[in-house]
PDB file of C-alpha atoms in Angstrom:
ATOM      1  CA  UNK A   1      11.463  55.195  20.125  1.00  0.00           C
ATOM      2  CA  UNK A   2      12.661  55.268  23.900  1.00  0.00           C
ATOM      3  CA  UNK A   3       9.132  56.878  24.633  1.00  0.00           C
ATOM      4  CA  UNK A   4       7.580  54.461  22.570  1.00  0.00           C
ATOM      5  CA  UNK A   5       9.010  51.861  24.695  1.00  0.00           C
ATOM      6  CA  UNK A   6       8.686  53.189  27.915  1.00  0.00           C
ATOM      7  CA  UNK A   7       4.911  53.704  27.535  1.00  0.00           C
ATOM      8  CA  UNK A   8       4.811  49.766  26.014  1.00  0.00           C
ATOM      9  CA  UNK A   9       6.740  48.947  29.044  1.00  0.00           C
ATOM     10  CA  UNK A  10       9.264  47.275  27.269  1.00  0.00           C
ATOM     11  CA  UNK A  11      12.076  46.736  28.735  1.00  0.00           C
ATOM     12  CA  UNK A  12      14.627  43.760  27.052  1.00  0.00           C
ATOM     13  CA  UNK A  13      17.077  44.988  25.046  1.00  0.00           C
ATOM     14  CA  UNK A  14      16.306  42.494  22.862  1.00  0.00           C
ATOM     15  CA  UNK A  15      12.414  43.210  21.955  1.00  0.00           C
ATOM     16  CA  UNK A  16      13.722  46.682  21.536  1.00  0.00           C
ATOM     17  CA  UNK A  17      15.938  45.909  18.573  1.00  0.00           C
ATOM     18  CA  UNK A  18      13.239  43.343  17.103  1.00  0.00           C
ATOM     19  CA  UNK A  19      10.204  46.089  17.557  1.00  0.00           C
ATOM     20  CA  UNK A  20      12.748  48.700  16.065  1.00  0.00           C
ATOM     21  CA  UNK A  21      13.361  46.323  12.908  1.00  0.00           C
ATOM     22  CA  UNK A  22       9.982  45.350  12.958  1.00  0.00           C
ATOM     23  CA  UNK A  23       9.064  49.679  12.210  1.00  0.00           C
ATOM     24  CA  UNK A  24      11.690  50.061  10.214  1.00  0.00           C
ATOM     25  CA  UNK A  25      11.325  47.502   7.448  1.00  0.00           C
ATOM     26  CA  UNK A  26       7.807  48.733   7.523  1.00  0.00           C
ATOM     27  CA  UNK A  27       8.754  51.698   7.014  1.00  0.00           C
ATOM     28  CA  UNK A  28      10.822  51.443   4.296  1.00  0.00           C
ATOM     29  CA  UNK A  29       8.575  49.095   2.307  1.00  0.00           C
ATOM     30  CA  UNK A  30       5.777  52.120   2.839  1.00  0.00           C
ATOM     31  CA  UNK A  31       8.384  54.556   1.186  1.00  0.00           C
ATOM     32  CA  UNK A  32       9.256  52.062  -1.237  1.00  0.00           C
ATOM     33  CA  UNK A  33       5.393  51.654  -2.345  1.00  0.00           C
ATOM     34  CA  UNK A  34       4.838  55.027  -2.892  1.00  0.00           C
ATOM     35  CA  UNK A  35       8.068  55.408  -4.654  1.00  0.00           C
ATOM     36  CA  UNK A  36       8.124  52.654  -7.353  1.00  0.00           C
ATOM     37  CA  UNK A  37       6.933  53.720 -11.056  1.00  0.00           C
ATOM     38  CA  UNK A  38       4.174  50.966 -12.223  1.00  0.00           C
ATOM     39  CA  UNK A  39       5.735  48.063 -14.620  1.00  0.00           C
ATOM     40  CA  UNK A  40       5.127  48.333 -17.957  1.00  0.00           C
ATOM     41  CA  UNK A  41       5.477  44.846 -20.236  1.00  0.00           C
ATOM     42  CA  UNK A  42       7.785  46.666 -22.815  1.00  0.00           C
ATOM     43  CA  UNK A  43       7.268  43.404 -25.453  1.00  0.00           C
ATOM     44  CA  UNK A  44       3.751  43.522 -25.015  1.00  0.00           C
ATOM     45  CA  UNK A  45       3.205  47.508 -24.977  1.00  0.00           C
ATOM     46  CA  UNK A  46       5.252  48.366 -27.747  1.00  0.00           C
ATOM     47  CA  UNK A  47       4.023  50.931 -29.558  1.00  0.00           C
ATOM     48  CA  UNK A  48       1.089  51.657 -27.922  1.00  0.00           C
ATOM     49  CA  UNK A  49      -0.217  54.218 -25.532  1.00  0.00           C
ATOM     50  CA  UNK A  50       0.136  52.886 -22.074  1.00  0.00           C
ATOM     51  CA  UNK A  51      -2.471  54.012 -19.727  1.00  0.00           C
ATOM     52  CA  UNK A  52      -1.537  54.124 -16.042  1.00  0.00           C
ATOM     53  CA  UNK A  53      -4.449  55.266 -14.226  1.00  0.00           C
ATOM     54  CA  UNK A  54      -8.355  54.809 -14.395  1.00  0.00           C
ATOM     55  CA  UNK A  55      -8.943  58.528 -14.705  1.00  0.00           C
ATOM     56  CA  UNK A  56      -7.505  58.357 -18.780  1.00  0.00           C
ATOM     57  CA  UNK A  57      -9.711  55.287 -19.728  1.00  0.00           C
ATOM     58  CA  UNK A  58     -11.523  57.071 -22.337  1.00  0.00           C
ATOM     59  CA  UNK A  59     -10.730  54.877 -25.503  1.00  0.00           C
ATOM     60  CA  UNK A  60      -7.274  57.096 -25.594  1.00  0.00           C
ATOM     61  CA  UNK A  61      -5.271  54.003 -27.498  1.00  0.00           C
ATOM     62  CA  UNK A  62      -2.900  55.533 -29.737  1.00  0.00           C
ATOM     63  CA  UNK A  63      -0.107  53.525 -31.988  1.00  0.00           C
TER      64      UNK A  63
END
């Protein structure tokens, strides 16, 4: 990050620790996106085959 911010010419300790934050939290919400299984309405599913991508929407609907 010290390169980062020597090439942005920043130089406030202060905008260091908010850009740092700022690519952090982004960061972590990138990993957390990638990371999380899809939600599944258990009430509404029950029984049923769920289909979670595009690619198996053949008609596959078992019970």
């Amino acid at each position: 990050m010290d390169a980062y911010f020597e090439h942005v010419n920043i130089t406030s300790e202060a905008s260091k620790i908010r850009t740092s934050t700022m690519h952090l939290s982004d960061t972590s919400m990138d990993n957390r996106r990638k990371n999380v299984p899809p939600k599944v309405d258990n009430n509404r599913n029950k029984g049923k085959f769920v289909i979670n991508r595009g690619s198996d929407m053949r008609g596959n609907n078992r019970n």
